[in-house]
Coordinates of C-alpha atoms in Angstrom, one line a residue:
Chain A
X3 CA 10.5 -16.2 -15.4
X4 CA 12.2 -13.4 -17.5
X5 CA 15.7 -12.6 -16.7
X6 CA 17.1 -9.2 -17.6
X7 CA 20.4 -9.1 -15.6
X8 CA 22.7 -11.4 -13.7
X9 CA 24.9 -8.9 -11.9
X10 CA 24.8 -6.5 -9.1
X11 CA 25.1 -3.3 -11.1
X12 CA 23.5 0.1 -12.0
X13 CA 19.9 -0.8 -11.2
X14 CA 20.7 -2.1 -7.7
X15 CA 23.1 0.8 -7.0
X16 CA 20.3 3.3 -8.1
X17 CA 17.9 1.7 -5.7
X18 CA 20.3 1.7 -2.8
X19 CA 21.6 5.2 -3.6
X20 CA 18.2 6.7 -4.0
X21 CA 17.0 5.0 -0.7
X22 CA 20.0 6.3 1.1
X23 CA 19.9 9.8 -0.2
X24 CA 16.1 10.0 0.4
X25 CA 16.3 8.8 4.1
X26 CA 19.1 11.2 4.7
X27 CA 17.0 14.0 3.3
X28 CA 14.0 13.0 5.5
X29 CA 16.0 12.7 8.7
X30 CA 18.1 16.0 8.0
X31 CA 15.0 18.3 7.3
X32 CA 13.5 20.2 10.3
X33 CA 10.6 18.4 11.6
X34 CA 7.4 19.8 10.4
X35 CA 4.8 17.0 11.3
X36 CA 4.1 15.1 14.4
X37 CA 5.5 11.6 14.2
X38 CA 2.2 9.8 13.3
X39 CA 1.5 12.2 10.3
X40 CA 5.3 11.9 9.2
X41 CA 5.0 8.2 9.2
X42 CA 1.8 8.3 7.2
X43 CA 3.2 10.8 4.6
X44 CA 6.2 8.5 4.2
X45 CA 4.0 5.3 3.9
X46 CA 1.9 6.9 1.3
X47 CA 4.6 6.6 -1.3
X48 CA 5.6 3.2 -0.3
X49 CA 2.0 2.0 -0.4
X50 CA 1.5 3.5 -3.9
X51 CA 4.6 1.8 -5.1
X52 CA 3.5 -1.6 -3.7
X53 CA 0.0 -1.2 -5.0
X54 CA 0.8 -0.4 -8.7
X55 CA 4.0 -2.8 -8.7
X56 CA 2.1 -5.7 -7.4
X57 CA -1.6 -5.2 -8.8
X58 CA -1.4 -3.6 -12.2
X59 CA 2.0 -4.8 -13.1
X60 CA 1.3 -8.4 -12.2
X61 CA -2.5 -9.2 -12.9
X62 CA -4.2 -9.3 -15.2
X63 CA -1.5 -8.2 -17.5
X64 CA 2.2 -7.5 -16.5
X65 CA 2.9 -4.1 -17.9
X66 CA 6.4 -4.0 -16.4
X67 CA 8.9 -5.9 -14.4
X68 CA 11.3 -4.5 -11.8
X69 CA 15.0 -4.8 -11.6
X70 CA 16.8 -8.1 -12.6
X71 CA 14.0 -10.6 -13.1
X72 CA 10.2 -10.9 -13.4
X73 CA 10.2 -12.5 -9.9
X74 CA 9.8 -10.7 -6.7
X75 CA 13.2 -10.2 -5.2
X76 CA 14.6 -8.5 -2.0
X77 CA 15.9 -5.5 -4.2
X78 CA 12.3 -5.1 -5.6
X79 CA 11.0 -5.0 -2.0
X80 CA 13.8 -2.4 -1.2
X81 CA 13.0 -0.3 -4.2
X82 CA 9.4 0.5 -3.0
X83 CA 10.7 2.1 0.1
X84 CA 12.6 4.5 -2.0
X85 CA 9.1 6.1 -2.9
X86 CA 8.7 7.0 0.7
X87 CA 11.0 10.0 0.6
X88 CA 9.4 11.3 -2.6
X89 CA 5.9 11.3 -0.8
X90 CA 7.3 12.9 2.3
X91 CA 9.0 15.7 0.4
X92 CA 5.7 16.1 -1.6
X93 CA 3.8 16.8 1.7
X94 CA 6.8 18.6 3.3
X95 CA 7.3 21.1 0.5
X96 CA 3.6 21.7 0.0
X97 CA 3.3 22.5 3.8
X98 CA 6.3 24.6 3.8
X99 CA 5.5 26.8 1.0
X100 CA 1.9 26.9 2.2
X101 CA 0.6 26.5 -1.4
X102 CA -2.9 28.0 -1.9
X103 CA -5.5 25.5 -3.2
X104 CA -5.9 27.4 -6.5
X105 CA -2.2 26.4 -7.2
X106 CA -2.9 22.6 -6.5
X107 CA -3.1 21.6 -10.2
X108 CA 0.2 23.4 -11.0
X109 CA 2.0 21.8 -7.9
X110 CA 0.7 18.5 -8.9
X111 CA 1.9 19.0 -12.4
X112 CA 5.3 20.0 -11.4
X113 CA 5.7 16.9 -9.2
X114 CA 4.3 14.6 -11.8
X115 CA 6.9 16.0 -14.3
X116 CA 9.7 15.4 -11.9
X117 CA 8.5 11.9 -11.3
X118 CA 8.4 11.1 -14.9
X119 CA 12.0 12.4 -15.2
X120 CA 13.1 10.2 -12.3
X121 CA 11.2 7.2 -13.8
X122 CA 13.0 7.8 -17.1
X123 CA 16.4 7.6 -15.3
X124 CA 15.3 4.5 -13.5
X125 CA 14.2 2.8 -16.9
X126 CA 17.6 3.8 -18.3
X127 CA 19.5 2.1 -15.5
X128 CA 17.4 -1.0 -15.6
X129 CA 15.1 -0.6 -12.6
X130 CA 12.0 -1.0 -14.8
X131 CA 11.4 -3.0 -18.0
X132 CA 8.3 -2.1 -19.9
X133 CA 6.2 -4.8 -21.7
X134 CA 2.9 -5.5 -23.4
X135 CA 2.8 -2.1 -24.9
X136 CA 3.5 0.0 -21.8
X137 CA 5.7 3.1 -22.1
X138 CA 6.8 6.0 -20.0
X139 CA 3.8 8.2 -21.4
X140 CA 1.3 6.1 -19.5
X141 CA 3.0 6.9 -16.3
X142 CA 2.3 10.7 -16.6
X143 CA -1.5 10.4 -16.0
X144 CA -1.0 7.8 -13.4
X145 CA 1.3 10.2 -11.5
X146 CA -1.1 13.0 -11.9
X147 CA -4.0 10.9 -10.5
X148 CA -1.9 9.4 -7.6
X149 CA -0.5 12.8 -6.5
X150 CA -4.0 14.3 -6.6
X151 CA -5.0 11.5 -4.2
X152 CA -1.8 12.5 -2.1
X153 CA -3.3 16.0 -1.8
X154 CA -6.7 14.6 -0.6
X155 CA -4.8 12.8 2.0
X156 CA -3.0 15.9 3.1
X157 CA -6.3 17.8 3.5
X158 CA -7.8 14.9 5.4
X159 CA -4.8 14.4 7.8
X160 CA -3.7 18.1 8.2
X161 CA -6.1 18.8 11.0
X162 CA -7.0 15.3 12.0
X163 CA -7.1 14.7 15.7
X164 CA -5.5 11.5 17.3
X165 CA -8.8 10.8 18.9
X166 CA -11.3 7.8 18.4
X167 CA -13.6 8.1 15.4
X168 CA -16.4 6.2 17.1
X169 CA -19.0 5.6 14.4
X170 CA -18.2 6.4 10.8
X171 CA -15.2 7.7 8.9
Chain B
X21 CA -23.1 -17.3 -18.4
X22 CA -22.1 -13.7 -17.6
X23 CA -19.0 -13.1 -15.6
X24 CA -20.2 -12.7 -12.0
X25 CA -16.9 -12.8 -10.1
X26 CA -16.2 -9.0 -10.1
X27 CA -19.8 -8.0 -9.2
X28 CA -20.0 -10.6 -6.4
X29 CA -16.6 -9.6 -5.0
X30 CA -17.4 -5.8 -5.1
X31 CA -20.7 -6.7 -3.3
X32 CA -18.7 -8.5 -0.7
X33 CA -16.3 -5.6 -0.4
X34 CA -19.2 -3.2 -0.1
X35 CA -20.7 -5.1 2.7
X36 CA -17.5 -5.2 4.6
X37 CA -17.3 -1.4 4.0
X38 CA -20.8 -1.1 5.7
X39 CA -19.9 -3.1 8.5
X40 CA -16.6 -1.2 8.9
X41 CA -18.5 2.0 8.9
X42 CA -21.1 1.0 11.4
X43 CA -18.7 -0.7 14.0
X44 CA -17.6 1.8 16.8
X45 CA -13.9 2.5 16.6
X46 CA -11.4 3.5 19.1
X47 CA -8.9 4.1 16.3
X48 CA -8.3 7.5 15.1
X49 CA -8.3 8.5 11.5
X50 CA -4.5 8.6 11.4
X51 CA -4.5 5.0 12.9
X52 CA -6.8 3.9 10.2
X53 CA -4.9 5.4 7.3
X54 CA -1.6 4.0 8.7
X55 CA -3.1 0.6 9.3
X56 CA -4.5 0.4 5.7
X57 CA -1.1 1.3 4.3
X58 CA 0.8 -1.2 6.4
X59 CA -1.8 -4.1 5.9
X60 CA -1.8 -3.3 2.2
X61 CA 1.9 -3.5 1.9
X62 CA 2.0 -6.9 3.8
X63 CA -0.8 -8.3 1.8
X64 CA 0.3 -7.4 -1.7
X65 CA 3.9 -8.6 -1.0
X66 CA 2.8 -11.8 0.5
X67 CA 0.3 -12.6 -2.3
X68 CA 2.7 -11.6 -5.0
X69 CA 5.4 -13.8 -3.6
X70 CA 3.1 -16.7 -3.4
X71 CA 1.9 -16.2 -7.0
X72 CA 5.0 -15.1 -8.8
X73 CA 7.9 -16.7 -6.8
X74 CA 6.5 -19.7 -4.9
X75 CA 3.7 -20.6 -7.4
X76 CA 1.5 -21.8 -4.6
X77 CA -1.5 -19.4 -5.2
X78 CA -1.8 -18.4 -8.9
X79 CA -4.4 -15.8 -9.6
X80 CA -6.5 -16.3 -12.8
X81 CA -5.3 -14.0 -15.6
X82 CA -8.8 -13.5 -17.0
X83 CA -9.8 -9.9 -16.7
X84 CA -12.9 -10.3 -14.6
X85 CA -11.5 -12.6 -12.1
X86 CA -8.2 -11.0 -11.7
X87 CA -9.9 -7.5 -11.0
X88 CA -12.1 -9.2 -8.6
X89 CA -9.1 -10.6 -6.7
X90 CA -7.5 -7.0 -6.7
X91 CA -10.8 -5.7 -5.0
X92 CA -10.6 -8.5 -2.4
X93 CA -6.9 -7.7 -1.6
X94 CA -7.3 -3.9 -1.6
X95 CA -10.6 -3.6 0.2
X96 CA -12.2 -6.7 1.8
X97 CA -9.0 -8.3 3.4
X98 CA -7.4 -5.0 4.7
X99 CA -10.7 -3.7 6.2
X100 CA -11.4 -7.1 8.0
X101 CA -7.8 -7.1 9.4
X102 CA -8.3 -3.5 10.6
X103 CA -11.4 -4.6 12.3
X104 CA -9.3 -7.0 14.3
X105 CA -7.0 -4.2 15.5
X106 CA -10.1 -2.1 16.4
X107 CA -11.4 -5.1 18.3
X108 CA -8.2 -5.5 20.4
X109 CA -8.0 -1.7 21.2
X110 CA -11.8 -1.2 21.9
X111 CA -13.1 -4.4 23.6
X112 CA -12.2 -7.0 26.2
X113 CA -13.0 -10.5 27.0
X114 CA -15.5 -12.4 24.9
X115 CA -16.3 -9.5 22.6
X116 CA -12.7 -9.0 21.7
X117 CA -11.8 -12.6 21.2
X118 CA -15.3 -13.4 19.4
X119 CA -14.6 -10.7 17.0
X120 CA -11.1 -11.9 16.3
X121 CA -12.3 -15.5 15.8
X122 CA -15.1 -14.4 13.6
X123 CA -13.0 -12.3 11.3
X124 CA -10.3 -15.2 11.1
X125 CA -13.0 -17.6 10.2
X126 CA -14.4 -15.1 7.6
X127 CA -11.0 -14.6 6.1
X128 CA -10.1 -18.2 5.9
X129 CA -13.5 -19.2 4.4
X130 CA -13.3 -16.3 1.9
X131 CA -10.0 -17.5 0.8
X132 CA -11.1 -21.1 0.4
X133 CA -14.1 -19.8 -1.6
X134 CA -12.0 -17.8 -3.9
X135 CA -10.1 -21.2 -4.7
X136 CA -13.3 -23.1 -5.0
X137 CA -14.6 -20.8 -7.8
X138 CA -11.4 -20.8 -9.7
X139 CA -10.3 -17.2 -9.1
X140 CA -7.2 -18.5 -7.5
X141 CA -5.5 -21.9 -8.1
X142 CA -3.8 -23.3 -5.1
X143 CA -0.9 -25.8 -5.6
X144 CA 0.7 -27.7 -2.6
X145 CA -1.2 -25.5 -0.3
X146 CA -3.7 -26.8 2.4
X147 CA -6.1 -25.4 5.0
X148 CA -3.1 -25.4 7.6
X149 CA -1.2 -22.9 5.3
X150 CA -4.2 -20.5 4.9
X151 CA -4.8 -20.8 8.7
X152 CA -1.2 -19.8 9.5
X153 CA -1.2 -17.1 6.9
X154 CA -4.1 -15.3 8.2
X155 CA -3.2 -15.7 11.8
X156 CA 0.2 -14.2 10.8
X157 CA -1.7 -11.3 9.0
X158 CA -3.9 -10.6 12.2
X159 CA -0.8 -10.8 14.4
X160 CA 1.1 -8.4 12.1
X161 CA -1.8 -5.9 12.0
X162 CA -2.1 -5.7 15.7
X163 CA 1.6 -5.5 16.1
X164 CA 1.9 -2.5 13.9
X165 CA -1.2 -1.0 15.3
X166 CA 0.5 -1.1 18.8
X167 CA 3.7 0.3 17.4
X168 CA 1.9 3.2 15.9
X169 CA 0.0 3.9 19.0
X170 CA 3.3 4.5 20.9
X171 CA 4.4 7.3 18.5
X172 CA 4.1 10.6 20.3
X173 CA 5.8 13.7 19.9
X174 CA 5.5 17.3 19.1
X175 CA 6.6 19.3 16.0
X176 CA 10.0 20.7 16.4
X177 CA 10.0 23.3 13.6
X178 CA 7.3 24.9 11.6
X179 CA 9.8 26.7 9.3

């Protein structure tokens, strides 16, 4: 087990602060989506955080550790929930601005740039610890890919009815 | 001997996808997406804890086997668990309980098989632990499916 820190300090406060600010923003914004879609849009970010941090960052090679140690701690679990407001805002702003499909790549580029910036801050305060050759530059294409998938989710759920599918997806 | 773990696990995952596609579903697309996210989070958290913290289920660090395990955890296991939620929502009586039992046996057997072929190494973990874990996964899946089905409401503002 690798230990990077022993104290409750900047990285923990960053996670707690980001989570609180994100949840407040989500709650304060006027409701655009029905409850089920709102939950899905929030969970999209959380799921992506869990997926990448618990698969690609663990097996076969651990490219980065999260927070104070290489083990899975409660603050790590909490840190993934701070991705939820990010994805919710991604979908919210996209719907609010009514972005035309021709501007989708530009929208994704803007959000990916912001995401890289936030990750840079997170690395500086000790939330992420890169290893085995990983660096911030590799996160940029990952954000582009992930947020492209987010837009696919938007188009699939935008007009989805809450009725049984019967056969097939 | 070529590495067969990944192609075999992908084949299993694809067969589960075929079954999942063919089974009549009472769940909506929104239900399916939410359940996949919720179940995925539960599975990845649990298995990471068991691997990294508790050291009771250690995944092989070879590229072939570790990617195969990722496929199992991202496709095979979540879809099987979602099928249990669909069974509870869609059917009654023997059909419902038969499906639940069949999926439960499949998950338990699959997990045991992963250990037998060396993809996962189990320490201080017996059949009882596996049974309890997958029973808890099935219970969790159906609990969140029920909670999500209670969400109703209209959009307040379209500004």
